Amino acid sequence: MIIFGVDPGLTRCGVGVIEAGIGRRLSFVHVDVIRSDPHVSQDLRLLSIFNGLTEKMDRFTPDAVSIERVFAQSNRNTVLGTAQAAGLAMLAAAQRGVPVALHTPTEAKLAISGNGKADKPQVERMVAAVLGLNALPTPADAADALSIAICHALRPQGALQGGEREQHLTTAQRQWAIATQKAAKHRGVRSGM
């Protein structure tokens, strides 16, 4: 399964592509940052990001697109640009009939490191370790895109089905599943809904 991870941004949009094989063995395929010129109009910047995303989706033909969920920040302009870039990634995936999943930064940190509050250097080291990279992925947008793709591959309800899924859960995945169940119970929501 080819998973296309996106760390959305208007100036820098991170793209990370991995392959999830049998037993959830993860392999690095590609990482890059699509950039737009902050000195041109926003419509042209969005077009640049969209063209970069479509070119890469056509090149790697993913089975799933995993996008970092936009969260509220104090800077409205940053949130707006990030949300627009996320929408472009969803549109590009929808045009190709590729399913989309949204994951929060906390979910990605938890999936990859077992700690939802891991700092960026720890996440970067774990991304490199999980994918067998000799160097840390750079810039940070690239590492974030790979972590979002890895999160999608490692989530308990990911690519595997039924009993096969339970046989391949790692310690971090089990911790993530337990934390999710506890959070759902805390909110008064039954697990599995």
mmCIF file of C-alpha atoms in Angstrom:
data_model
loop_
_atom_site.group_PDB
_atom_site.id
_atom_site.type_symbol
_atom_site.label_atom_id
_atom_site.label_comp_id
_atom_site.label_asym_id
_atom_site.label_seq_id
_atom_site.Cartn_x
_atom_site.Cartn_y
_atom_site.Cartn_z
ATOM 1 C CA MET A 1 0.000 0.000 0.000
ATOM 2 C CA ILE A 2 1.404 3.405 -1.000
ATOM 3 C CA ILE A 3 0.541 6.140 1.511
ATOM 4 C CA PHE A 4 0.930 9.788 0.543
ATOM 5 C CA GLY A 5 1.374 12.022 3.610
ATOM 6 C CA VAL A 6 0.744 15.762 3.496
ATOM 7 C CA ASP A 7 1.798 18.435 5.987
ATOM 8 C CA PRO A 8 -0.272 21.278 4.521
ATOM 9 C CA GLY A 9 1.051 24.797 4.263
ATOM 10 C CA LEU A 10 0.766 27.688 1.859
ATOM 11 C CA THR A 11 4.465 28.592 1.749
ATOM 12 C CA ARG A 12 5.814 25.068 2.339
ATOM 13 C CA CYS A 13 3.637 21.975 1.855
ATOM 14 C CA GLY A 14 5.424 18.816 2.979
ATOM 15 C CA VAL A 15 4.904 15.601 1.042
ATOM 16 C CA GLY A 16 6.060 12.197 2.276
ATOM 17 C CA VAL A 17 5.444 8.916 0.498
ATOM 18 C CA ILE A 18 5.893 5.521 2.121
ATOM 19 C CA GLU A 19 5.011 1.941 1.313
ATOM 20 C CA ALA A 20 3.330 -0.236 3.931
ATOM 21 C CA GLY A 21 4.031 -3.874 3.178
ATOM 22 C CA ILE A 22 3.154 -7.201 4.755
ATOM 23 C CA GLY A 23 3.317 -7.102 8.526
ATOM 24 C CA ARG A 24 3.188 -3.322 8.305
ATOM 25 C CA ARG A 25 6.810 -3.162 7.248
ATOM 26 C CA LEU A 26 7.297 0.464 6.234
ATOM 27 C CA SER A 27 9.602 1.628 3.470
ATOM 28 C CA PHE A 28 10.649 5.117 2.447
ATOM 29 C CA VAL A 29 9.660 6.113 -1.087
ATOM 30 C CA HIS A 30 9.914 9.900 -1.402
ATOM 31 C CA VAL A 31 9.965 13.159 0.545
ATOM 32 C CA ASP A 32 9.802 16.721 -0.699
ATOM 33 C CA VAL A 33 8.444 20.171 0.045
ATOM 34 C CA ILE A 34 6.246 21.967 -2.460
ATOM 35 C CA ARG A 35 6.883 25.685 -2.172
ATOM 36 C CA SER A 36 4.953 28.750 -3.262
ATOM 37 C CA ASP A 37 6.332 32.247 -3.664
ATOM 38 C CA PRO A 38 5.046 34.496 -0.843
ATOM 39 C CA HIS A 39 5.473 37.526 -3.145
ATOM 40 C CA VAL A 40 2.767 36.506 -5.636
ATOM 41 C CA SER A 41 -1.002 36.634 -5.200
ATOM 42 C CA GLN A 42 -2.658 33.970 -3.077
ATOM 43 C CA ASP A 43 -4.550 32.430 -6.007
ATOM 44 C CA LEU A 44 -1.259 31.810 -7.829
ATOM 45 C CA ARG A 45 0.288 30.394 -4.653
ATOM 46 C CA LEU A 46 -2.618 27.973 -4.279
ATOM 47 C CA LEU A 47 -2.298 26.980 -7.937
ATOM 48 C CA SER A 48 1.406 26.269 -7.395
ATOM 49 C CA ILE A 49 0.674 24.036 -4.383
ATOM 50 C CA PHE A 50 -2.153 22.252 -6.220
ATOM 51 C CA ASN A 51 -0.010 21.615 -9.298
ATOM 52 C CA GLY A 52 2.779 20.229 -7.115
ATOM 53 C CA LEU A 53 0.391 17.929 -5.250
ATOM 54 C CA THR A 54 -1.250 16.612 -8.436
ATOM 55 C CA GLU A 55 2.117 16.015 -10.096
ATOM 56 C CA LYS A 56 3.305 13.974 -7.123
ATOM 57 C CA MET A 57 0.037 12.035 -6.772
ATOM 58 C CA ASP A 58 0.182 11.163 -10.470
ATOM 59 C CA ARG A 59 3.833 10.124 -10.092
ATOM 60 C CA PHE A 60 3.357 7.895 -7.025
ATOM 61 C CA THR A 61 -0.292 6.747 -7.483
ATOM 62 C CA PRO A 62 -1.074 6.387 -3.760
ATOM 63 C CA ASP A 63 -3.625 3.997 -2.276
ATOM 64 C CA ALA A 64 -4.379 6.471 0.529
ATOM 65 C CA VAL A 65 -3.724 10.133 1.253
ATOM 66 C CA SER A 66 -3.074 11.054 4.882
ATOM 67 C CA ILE A 67 -3.293 14.756 5.731
ATOM 68 C CA GLU A 68 -2.410 16.546 8.936
ATOM 69 C CA ARG A 69 -5.638 17.907 10.386
ATOM 70 C CA VAL A 70 -5.646 21.683 10.615
ATOM 71 C CA PHE A 71 -5.878 22.953 14.171
ATOM 72 C CA ALA A 72 -6.553 26.439 15.516
ATOM 73 C CA GLN A 73 -3.536 28.669 15.873
ATOM 74 C CA SER A 74 -3.265 32.246 17.063
ATOM 75 C CA ASN A 75 -2.288 33.468 13.584
ATOM 76 C CA ARG A 76 -5.426 33.495 11.399
ATOM 77 C CA ASN A 77 -3.458 33.912 8.169
ATOM 78 C CA THR A 78 -1.436 30.790 8.932
ATOM 79 C CA VAL A 79 -4.586 28.784 9.719
ATOM 80 C CA LEU A 80 -6.291 29.981 6.554
ATOM 81 C CA GLY A 81 -3.353 29.091 4.303
ATOM 82 C CA THR A 82 -2.913 25.715 6.013
ATOM 83 C CA ALA A 83 -6.632 24.916 5.661
ATOM 84 C CA GLN A 84 -6.592 25.914 1.997
ATOM 85 C CA ALA A 85 -3.566 23.702 1.308
ATOM 86 C CA ALA A 86 -5.261 20.787 3.120
ATOM 87 C CA GLY A 87 -8.341 21.327 0.960
ATOM 88 C CA LEU A 88 -6.205 21.225 -2.182
ATOM 89 C CA ALA A 89 -4.719 17.885 -1.097
ATOM 90 C CA MET A 90 -8.234 16.521 -0.459
ATOM 91 C CA LEU A 91 -9.398 17.767 -3.865
ATOM 92 C CA ALA A 92 -6.405 16.252 -5.674
ATOM 93 C CA ALA A 93 -7.042 12.914 -3.936
ATOM 94 C CA ALA A 94 -10.793 13.021 -4.661
ATOM 95 C CA GLN A 95 -10.136 13.697 -8.357
ATOM 96 C CA ARG A 96 -8.083 10.480 -8.431
ATOM 97 C CA GLY A 97 -10.528 8.406 -6.368
ATOM 98 C CA VAL A 98 -8.016 8.007 -3.534
ATOM 99 C CA PRO A 99 -9.379 7.784 0.022
ATOM 100 C CA VAL A 100 -8.349 10.553 2.425
ATOM 101 C CA ALA A 101 -7.700 10.359 6.162
ATOM 102 C CA LEU A 102 -7.073 13.292 8.494
ATOM 103 C CA HIS A 103 -4.785 12.849 11.491
ATOM 104 C CA THR A 104 -3.902 15.336 14.200
ATOM 105 C CA PRO A 105 -0.273 16.077 15.071
ATOM 106 C CA THR A 106 -0.875 14.404 18.460
ATOM 107 C CA GLU A 107 -2.107 11.211 16.766
ATOM 108 C CA ALA A 108 0.989 11.158 14.554
ATOM 109 C CA LYS A 109 3.337 11.690 17.506
ATOM 110 C CA LEU A 110 1.592 8.953 19.486
ATOM 111 C CA ALA A 111 1.622 6.484 16.587
ATOM 112 C CA ILE A 112 5.287 6.940 15.810
ATOM 113 C CA SER A 113 6.800 7.441 19.276
ATOM 114 C CA GLY A 114 4.198 6.234 21.772
ATOM 115 C CA ASN A 115 4.135 9.785 23.196
ATOM 116 C CA GLY A 116 1.508 12.248 21.959
ATOM 117 C CA LYS A 117 3.586 15.108 23.360
ATOM 118 C CA ALA A 118 6.884 14.184 21.688
ATOM 119 C CA ASP A 119 8.950 17.135 20.497
ATOM 120 C CA LYS A 120 9.952 17.669 16.858
ATOM 121 C CA PRO A 121 13.518 16.303 17.205
ATOM 122 C CA GLN A 122 12.173 13.097 18.797
ATOM 123 C CA VAL A 123 9.605 12.677 16.000
ATOM 124 C CA GLU A 124 12.269 13.295 13.356
ATOM 125 C CA ARG A 125 14.542 10.660 14.940
ATOM 126 C CA MET A 126 11.676 8.151 15.096
ATOM 127 C CA VAL A 127 10.712 8.808 11.461
ATOM 128 C CA ALA A 128 14.331 8.133 10.440
ATOM 129 C CA ALA A 129 14.462 4.984 12.594
ATOM 130 C CA VAL A 130 11.119 3.566 11.425
ATOM 131 C CA LEU A 131 11.979 4.128 7.761
ATOM 132 C CA GLY A 132 15.638 3.105 8.081
ATOM 133 C CA LEU A 133 16.956 6.476 6.905
ATOM 134 C CA ASN A 134 20.635 7.345 7.372
ATOM 135 C CA ALA A 135 19.814 11.005 8.042
ATOM 136 C CA LEU A 136 16.934 12.952 9.530
ATOM 137 C CA PRO A 137 14.410 14.103 6.926
ATOM 138 C CA THR A 138 14.584 17.851 6.355
ATOM 139 C CA PRO A 139 13.077 20.384 6.468
ATOM 140 C CA ALA A 140 10.591 19.909 9.323
ATOM 141 C CA ASP A 141 7.647 19.976 6.885
ATOM 142 C CA ALA A 142 9.093 16.908 5.157
ATOM 143 C CA ALA A 143 9.497 15.006 8.430
ATOM 144 C CA ASP A 144 5.950 15.955 9.446
ATOM 145 C CA ALA A 145 4.565 14.675 6.127
ATOM 146 C CA LEU A 146 6.343 11.337 6.618
ATOM 147 C CA SER A 147 5.068 11.105 10.216
ATOM 148 C CA ILE A 148 1.483 11.666 9.019
ATOM 149 C CA ALA A 149 1.914 8.877 6.440
ATOM 150 C CA ILE A 150 3.433 6.576 9.084
ATOM 151 C CA CYS A 151 0.570 7.410 11.458
ATOM 152 C CA HIS A 152 -1.922 6.235 8.845
ATOM 153 C CA ALA A 153 -0.012 2.998 8.315
ATOM 154 C CA LEU A 154 0.336 2.254 12.039
ATOM 155 C CA ARG A 155 -3.128 3.152 13.254
ATOM 156 C CA PRO A 156 -4.881 0.049 14.603
ATOM 157 C CA GLN A 157 -7.712 0.376 12.075
ATOM 158 C CA GLY A 158 -5.252 0.905 9.209
ATOM 159 C CA ALA A 159 -4.601 -1.278 6.196
ATOM 160 C CA LEU A 160 -5.138 -4.681 7.813
ATOM 161 C CA GLN A 161 -8.532 -6.198 8.577
ATOM 162 C CA GLY A 162 -10.016 -8.334 11.354
ATOM 163 C CA GLY A 163 -7.821 -10.813 13.249
ATOM 164 C CA GLU A 164 -4.927 -10.084 10.910
ATOM 165 C CA ARG A 165 -4.889 -6.549 12.369
ATOM 166 C CA GLU A 166 -4.506 -7.748 15.963
ATOM 167 C CA GLN A 167 -1.531 -9.965 15.112
ATOM 168 C CA HIS A 168 0.516 -7.035 13.796
ATOM 169 C CA LEU A 169 -0.001 -4.375 16.467
ATOM 170 C CA THR A 170 3.213 -2.932 17.872
ATOM 171 C CA THR A 171 3.586 -1.700 21.435
ATOM 172 C CA ALA A 172 3.104 1.908 20.271
ATOM 173 C CA GLN A 173 -0.033 0.896 18.374
ATOM 174 C CA ARG A 174 -1.470 -0.876 21.408
ATOM 175 C CA GLN A 175 -0.726 2.185 23.558
ATOM 176 C CA TRP A 176 -2.403 4.388 20.959
ATOM 177 C CA ALA A 177 -5.493 2.138 20.889
ATOM 178 C CA ILE A 178 -5.713 2.077 24.704
ATOM 179 C CA ALA A 179 -5.302 5.862 24.900
ATOM 180 C CA THR A 180 -8.016 6.336 22.277
ATOM 181 C CA GLN A 181 -10.406 4.065 24.186
ATOM 182 C CA LYS A 182 -9.706 5.862 27.460
ATOM 183 C CA ALA A 183 -10.259 9.249 25.830
ATOM 184 C CA ALA A 184 -13.554 8.057 24.333
ATOM 185 C CA LYS A 185 -14.722 6.721 27.705
ATOM 186 C CA HIS A 186 -13.670 9.964 29.366
ATOM 187 C CA ARG A 187 -15.814 11.911 26.886
ATOM 188 C CA GLY A 188 -18.693 9.493 27.441
ATOM 189 C CA VAL A 189 -18.476 8.027 23.945
ATOM 190 C CA ARG A 190 -18.499 4.282 23.405
ATOM 191 C CA SER A 191 -15.463 2.844 21.663
ATOM 192 C CA GLY A 192 -15.976 1.929 18.026
ATOM 193 C CA MET A 193 -18.497 4.657 17.268
#
